[in-house]
Amino acid sequence: MDWGLKNRLSRIIKPKTGKTVMLAVDHGYFLGPTSGLEEPHKTIQPLTPFADSLMLTRGVLRSSIDPAIAPPIVLRVSGGTSILSELSNEGIITSMEDAVRLNVSGVALSIFVGGEFERQTLLSLAELVDLGEKYGIPVLAVTAVGKEMARDARYLSLACRIAGELGAHLVKTYYCEDFESVVRSCPVPVVIAGGKKIDEFDALELSHKAVREGAVGVDMGRNIFQAENPLAMIQAVRAVVHEDATPQQAYDLYCSIKK
Ligand code: 5RP
């Protein structure tokens, strides 16, 4: 791995703890004005000081994030579909030159293993990795799971391993039973998505289990920005990821900040 790529990756995964709390706010790229992100800057701005990085599209980056105080950026560069169409039919929507111009620390792309356009998304990943290696920008592969796919260790191990084999530098996937085996068989670090909004305690427990079972952290969206108190939630998630807090300790922290 070349110096620039390593340097950028260490802006995302913090060397002090070897962990990361990425704030995912890229949902609009296929979901439109997702609940909680209707006016992105209002949601994102207060959370920014607590996020090790922001995962978002260039549209929201340019319009809603102050370049003078932005944390490291992981730019979503795949898309081209909406919830009204076939989701796996994604392509690359942002050039690497623009990613460089935006001074991002990483780029993210979804792969749809088992999806109708599996091949297209895997070839896009390989192409993006070639460009990432050329410009020194790490690539985060997101293992998107189609409605018909089971989110189990067998499927997620397959998807994560393929992402790693194709050269992704970091993989984002879902927590599942026997998550340890998913991490063990993936040659690169793994972060988890939070998924649909669940109870705050449960989301902290999910983060705790994922980290205990080998994830380097979370790339979490809805369970932070749709929480009753997003500012308290992101700090509680940080306590789990960076300070090894138990779910109960983190939940107590959540409640005390919320007060
Ligand atoms: C979809 C994505 C997201 O849009 C997002 O990052 C998911 O985060 P969360 O599930 O925590 O809301 O990656 O594949």
Short mmCIF file of N, CA and C in Angstrom, two decimals, residues 116-216:
data_model
loop_
_atom_site.label_atom_id
_atom_site.label_comp_id
_atom_site.label_asym_id
_atom_site.label_seq_id
_atom_site.Cartn_x
_atom_site.Cartn_y
_atom_site.Cartn_z
N GLU A 116 -29.22 -8.77 -9.68
CA GLU A 116 -29.34 -8.86 -11.14
C GLU A 116 -28.11 -8.28 -11.85
N PHE A 117 -27.56 -7.19 -11.30
CA PHE A 117 -26.41 -6.54 -11.95
C PHE A 117 -25.12 -6.76 -11.16
N GLU A 118 -25.03 -7.95 -10.55
CA GLU A 118 -23.84 -8.30 -9.76
C GLU A 118 -22.55 -8.00 -10.52
N ARG A 119 -22.44 -8.53 -11.74
CA ARG A 119 -21.19 -8.42 -12.50
C ARG A 119 -20.80 -6.96 -12.71
N GLN A 120 -21.78 -6.17 -13.11
CA GLN A 120 -21.54 -4.73 -13.35
C GLN A 120 -20.99 -4.05 -12.10
N THR A 121 -21.57 -4.37 -10.94
CA THR A 121 -21.12 -3.68 -9.71
C THR A 121 -19.75 -4.20 -9.27
N LEU A 122 -19.47 -5.47 -9.53
CA LEU A 122 -18.15 -5.99 -9.16
C LEU A 122 -17.07 -5.44 -10.08
N LEU A 123 -17.40 -5.31 -11.37
CA LEU A 123 -16.41 -4.73 -12.29
C LEU A 123 -16.19 -3.25 -11.96
N SER A 124 -17.24 -2.58 -11.53
CA SER A 124 -17.07 -1.16 -11.10
C SER A 124 -16.14 -1.09 -9.90
N LEU A 125 -16.29 -2.05 -8.98
CA LEU A 125 -15.41 -2.05 -7.80
C LEU A 125 -13.95 -2.22 -8.25
N ALA A 126 -13.73 -3.18 -9.15
CA ALA A 126 -12.36 -3.43 -9.61
C ALA A 126 -11.78 -2.18 -10.29
N GLU A 127 -12.62 -1.52 -11.08
CA GLU A 127 -12.18 -0.30 -11.78
C GLU A 127 -11.85 0.80 -10.77
N LEU A 128 -12.70 0.92 -9.76
CA LEU A 128 -12.49 1.96 -8.74
C LEU A 128 -11.21 1.67 -7.93
N VAL A 129 -10.95 0.39 -7.67
CA VAL A 129 -9.74 0.04 -6.92
C VAL A 129 -8.50 0.41 -7.75
N ASP A 130 -8.55 0.15 -9.06
CA ASP A 130 -7.42 0.55 -9.91
C ASP A 130 -7.17 2.05 -9.80
N LEU A 131 -8.26 2.82 -9.84
CA LEU A 131 -8.13 4.28 -9.74
C LEU A 131 -7.68 4.69 -8.34
N GLY A 132 -8.21 4.00 -7.34
CA GLY A 132 -7.83 4.29 -5.95
C GLY A 132 -6.33 4.07 -5.76
N GLU A 133 -5.82 2.98 -6.32
CA GLU A 133 -4.38 2.70 -6.21
C GLU A 133 -3.58 3.78 -6.95
N LYS A 134 -4.09 4.21 -8.08
CA LYS A 134 -3.39 5.22 -8.88
C LYS A 134 -3.29 6.56 -8.14
N TYR A 135 -4.40 6.95 -7.47
CA TYR A 135 -4.42 8.26 -6.81
C TYR A 135 -4.16 8.19 -5.31
N GLY A 136 -4.01 7.00 -4.77
CA GLY A 136 -3.75 6.87 -3.32
C GLY A 136 -4.99 7.07 -2.48
N ILE A 137 -6.14 6.67 -3.01
CA ILE A 137 -7.41 6.85 -2.28
C ILE A 137 -8.03 5.49 -1.96
N PRO A 138 -8.23 5.20 -0.67
CA PRO A 138 -8.82 3.90 -0.29
C PRO A 138 -10.25 3.76 -0.77
N VAL A 139 -10.62 2.51 -1.05
CA VAL A 139 -11.97 2.21 -1.53
C VAL A 139 -12.72 1.40 -0.48
N LEU A 140 -13.90 1.91 -0.12
CA LEU A 140 -14.80 1.20 0.79
C LEU A 140 -15.86 0.51 -0.05
N ALA A 141 -15.94 -0.82 0.06
CA ALA A 141 -17.00 -1.56 -0.65
C ALA A 141 -18.14 -1.81 0.31
N VAL A 142 -19.34 -1.47 -0.12
CA VAL A 142 -20.54 -1.67 0.71
C VAL A 142 -21.25 -2.91 0.17
N THR A 143 -21.46 -3.91 1.04
CA THR A 143 -22.15 -5.11 0.56
C THR A 143 -23.66 -4.88 0.68
N ALA A 144 -24.24 -4.34 -0.37
CA ALA A 144 -25.69 -4.09 -0.37
C ALA A 144 -26.42 -5.43 -0.47
N VAL A 145 -27.49 -5.55 0.30
CA VAL A 145 -28.20 -6.83 0.32
C VAL A 145 -29.60 -6.65 -0.26
N GLY A 146 -29.86 -7.34 -1.37
CA GLY A 146 -31.18 -7.26 -2.00
C GLY A 146 -32.26 -7.87 -1.11
N LYS A 147 -33.51 -7.48 -1.35
CA LYS A 147 -34.62 -7.94 -0.52
C LYS A 147 -34.70 -9.47 -0.46
N GLU A 148 -34.34 -10.10 -1.57
CA GLU A 148 -34.46 -11.56 -1.65
C GLU A 148 -33.30 -12.31 -1.01
N MET A 149 -32.27 -11.55 -0.55
CA MET A 149 -31.08 -12.18 0.01
C MET A 149 -31.15 -12.26 1.55
N ALA A 150 -30.62 -13.36 2.10
CA ALA A 150 -30.61 -13.49 3.57
C ALA A 150 -29.37 -12.79 4.12
N ARG A 151 -29.56 -12.02 5.19
CA ARG A 151 -28.40 -11.35 5.80
C ARG A 151 -27.75 -12.30 6.78
N ASP A 152 -27.25 -13.44 6.30
CA ASP A 152 -26.63 -14.38 7.22
C ASP A 152 -25.13 -14.47 6.94
N ALA A 153 -24.43 -15.20 7.84
CA ALA A 153 -22.97 -15.25 7.74
C ALA A 153 -22.52 -15.86 6.41
N ARG A 154 -23.29 -16.81 5.90
CA ARG A 154 -22.90 -17.46 4.65
C ARG A 154 -22.89 -16.44 3.51
N TYR A 155 -23.98 -15.67 3.41
CA TYR A 155 -24.08 -14.68 2.33
C TYR A 155 -23.09 -13.54 2.54
N LEU A 156 -23.03 -13.02 3.77
CA LEU A 156 -22.17 -11.85 4.01
C LEU A 156 -20.69 -12.20 3.90
N SER A 157 -20.32 -13.46 4.27
CA SER A 157 -18.92 -13.88 4.09
C SER A 157 -18.57 -13.90 2.61
N LEU A 158 -19.50 -14.39 1.82
CA LEU A 158 -19.29 -14.44 0.37
C LEU A 158 -19.07 -13.02 -0.18
N ALA A 159 -19.97 -12.12 0.18
CA ALA A 159 -19.91 -10.76 -0.36
C ALA A 159 -18.65 -10.02 0.13
N CYS A 160 -18.35 -10.15 1.44
CA CYS A 160 -17.19 -9.44 1.99
C CYS A 160 -15.89 -9.98 1.41
N ARG A 161 -15.84 -11.30 1.28
CA ARG A 161 -14.61 -11.90 0.75
C ARG A 161 -14.37 -11.48 -0.69
N ILE A 162 -15.44 -11.44 -1.47
CA ILE A 162 -15.30 -11.02 -2.88
C ILE A 162 -14.81 -9.56 -2.92
N ALA A 163 -15.38 -8.72 -2.07
CA ALA A 163 -14.96 -7.31 -2.03
C ALA A 163 -13.46 -7.22 -1.72
N GLY A 164 -13.01 -8.00 -0.73
CA GLY A 164 -11.59 -7.99 -0.35
C GLY A 164 -10.72 -8.53 -1.47
N GLU A 165 -11.16 -9.60 -2.10
CA GLU A 165 -10.38 -10.21 -3.19
C GLU A 165 -10.23 -9.24 -4.37
N LEU A 166 -11.27 -8.44 -4.60
CA LEU A 166 -11.22 -7.50 -5.72
C LEU A 166 -10.42 -6.24 -5.39
N GLY A 167 -9.97 -6.15 -4.14
CA GLY A 167 -9.04 -5.08 -3.79
C GLY A 167 -9.57 -3.97 -2.91
N ALA A 168 -10.83 -4.08 -2.44
CA ALA A 168 -11.35 -3.04 -1.54
C ALA A 168 -10.42 -2.93 -0.34
N HIS A 169 -10.26 -1.72 0.18
CA HIS A 169 -9.37 -1.52 1.33
C HIS A 169 -10.13 -1.59 2.65
N LEU A 170 -11.43 -1.47 2.57
CA LEU A 170 -12.31 -1.49 3.75
C LEU A 170 -13.66 -1.99 3.26
N VAL A 171 -14.35 -2.77 4.10
CA VAL A 171 -15.65 -3.31 3.69
C VAL A 171 -16.71 -2.93 4.71
N LYS A 172 -17.86 -2.50 4.19
CA LYS A 172 -19.00 -2.20 5.07
C LYS A 172 -20.07 -3.26 4.85
N THR A 173 -20.48 -3.86 5.96
CA THR A 173 -21.48 -4.92 5.82
C THR A 173 -22.44 -4.85 7.00
N TYR A 174 -23.25 -5.89 7.16
CA TYR A 174 -24.23 -5.92 8.25
C TYR A 174 -23.79 -6.90 9.32
N TYR A 175 -24.20 -6.62 10.55
CA TYR A 175 -23.95 -7.57 11.62
C TYR A 175 -24.90 -8.76 11.44
N CYS A 176 -24.44 -9.95 11.81
CA CYS A 176 -25.30 -11.13 11.71
C CYS A 176 -24.82 -12.14 12.75
N GLU A 177 -25.58 -13.20 12.91
CA GLU A 177 -25.13 -14.29 13.78
C GLU A 177 -23.85 -14.87 13.20
N ASP A 178 -22.91 -15.24 14.05
CA ASP A 178 -21.61 -15.75 13.62
C ASP A 178 -20.85 -14.71 12.79
N PHE A 179 -20.97 -13.47 13.22
CA PHE A 179 -20.30 -12.36 12.52
C PHE A 179 -18.78 -12.55 12.51
N GLU A 180 -18.27 -13.17 13.58
CA GLU A 180 -16.83 -13.42 13.69
C GLU A 180 -16.29 -14.11 12.44
N SER A 181 -17.06 -15.06 11.91
CA SER A 181 -16.58 -15.80 10.74
C SER A 181 -16.57 -14.91 9.50
N VAL A 182 -17.46 -13.93 9.46
CA VAL A 182 -17.48 -12.99 8.32
C VAL A 182 -16.19 -12.17 8.35
N VAL A 183 -15.83 -11.67 9.54
CA VAL A 183 -14.63 -10.85 9.68
C VAL A 183 -13.37 -11.67 9.43
N ARG A 184 -13.38 -12.89 9.99
CA ARG A 184 -12.19 -13.75 9.88
C ARG A 184 -11.85 -14.06 8.42
N SER A 185 -12.86 -14.23 7.61
CA SER A 185 -12.59 -14.64 6.22
C SER A 185 -12.50 -13.46 5.26
N CYS A 186 -12.53 -12.25 5.81
CA CYS A 186 -12.38 -11.06 4.95
C CYS A 186 -10.95 -10.53 5.13
N PRO A 187 -10.19 -10.39 4.05
CA PRO A 187 -8.79 -10.01 4.20
C PRO A 187 -8.54 -8.54 4.57
N VAL A 188 -9.58 -7.74 4.63
CA VAL A 188 -9.40 -6.32 4.96
C VAL A 188 -10.36 -5.94 6.10
N PRO A 189 -10.11 -4.79 6.75
CA PRO A 189 -10.98 -4.39 7.88
C PRO A 189 -12.46 -4.24 7.48
N VAL A 190 -13.30 -4.50 8.48
CA VAL A 190 -14.75 -4.49 8.25
C VAL A 190 -15.41 -3.50 9.21
N VAL A 191 -16.36 -2.71 8.69
CA VAL A 191 -17.22 -1.88 9.55
C VAL A 191 -18.66 -2.32 9.32
N ILE A 192 -19.52 -2.02 10.28
CA ILE A 192 -20.93 -2.39 10.07
C ILE A 192 -21.81 -1.17 9.83
N ALA A 193 -22.85 -1.41 9.04
CA ALA A 193 -23.93 -0.43 8.89
C ALA A 193 -24.88 -0.66 10.06
N GLY A 194 -25.64 0.34 10.40
CA GLY A 194 -26.59 0.15 11.50
C GLY A 194 -27.88 -0.49 11.03
N GLY A 195 -28.24 -0.24 9.76
CA GLY A 195 -29.51 -0.74 9.24
C GLY A 195 -30.66 0.14 9.70
N LYS A 196 -31.88 -0.41 9.56
CA LYS A 196 -33.09 0.35 9.93
C LYS A 196 -33.03 0.78 11.39
N LYS A 197 -33.70 1.87 11.70
CA LYS A 197 -33.71 2.40 13.07
C LYS A 197 -34.27 1.36 14.05
N ILE A 198 -33.50 1.13 15.10
CA ILE A 198 -33.97 0.25 16.18
C ILE A 198 -33.85 1.04 17.49
N ASP A 199 -34.27 0.45 18.56
CA ASP A 199 -34.17 1.07 19.87
C ASP A 199 -32.70 1.47 20.15
N GLU A 200 -32.51 2.60 20.83
CA GLU A 200 -31.14 3.10 21.07
C GLU A 200 -30.26 2.07 21.79
N PHE A 201 -30.80 1.44 22.83
CA PHE A 201 -30.00 0.45 23.56
C PHE A 201 -29.59 -0.68 22.61
N ASP A 202 -30.54 -1.14 21.80
CA ASP A 202 -30.25 -2.25 20.88
C ASP A 202 -29.17 -1.86 19.86
N ALA A 203 -29.20 -0.61 19.43
CA ALA A 203 -28.18 -0.17 18.45
C ALA A 203 -26.80 -0.13 19.10
N LEU A 204 -26.77 0.23 20.38
CA LEU A 204 -25.48 0.25 21.08
C LEU A 204 -24.98 -1.18 21.30
N GLU A 205 -25.91 -2.05 21.59
CA GLU A 205 -25.55 -3.46 21.77
C GLU A 205 -25.04 -4.07 20.45
N LEU A 206 -25.70 -3.71 19.37
CA LEU A 206 -25.28 -4.17 18.05
C LEU A 206 -23.84 -3.71 17.75
N SER A 207 -23.57 -2.44 18.04
CA SER A 207 -22.23 -1.89 17.79
C SER A 207 -21.21 -2.62 18.66
N HIS A 208 -21.59 -2.86 19.91
CA HIS A 208 -20.68 -3.52 20.85
C HIS A 208 -20.34 -4.93 20.38
N LYS A 209 -21.37 -5.68 19.98
CA LYS A 209 -21.14 -7.06 19.52
C LYS A 209 -20.25 -7.05 18.28
N ALA A 210 -20.52 -6.13 17.36
CA ALA A 210 -19.75 -6.09 16.11
C ALA A 210 -18.28 -5.84 16.39
N VAL A 211 -18.00 -4.89 17.27
CA VAL A 211 -16.60 -4.56 17.57
C VAL A 211 -15.93 -5.71 18.33
N ARG A 212 -16.67 -6.28 19.28
CA ARG A 212 -16.13 -7.41 20.04
C ARG A 212 -15.81 -8.58 19.11
N GLU A 213 -16.59 -8.72 18.05
CA GLU A 213 -16.39 -9.85 17.14
C GLU A 213 -15.51 -9.49 15.93
N GLY A 214 -14.81 -8.35 16.02
CA GLY A 214 -13.77 -8.09 15.04
C GLY A 214 -13.94 -6.90 14.12
N ALA A 215 -15.09 -6.23 14.13
CA ALA A 215 -15.24 -5.05 13.28
C ALA A 215 -14.34 -3.93 13.78
N VAL A 216 -13.85 -3.09 12.87
CA VAL A 216 -13.02 -1.95 13.31
C VAL A 216 -13.91 -0.76 13.64
#
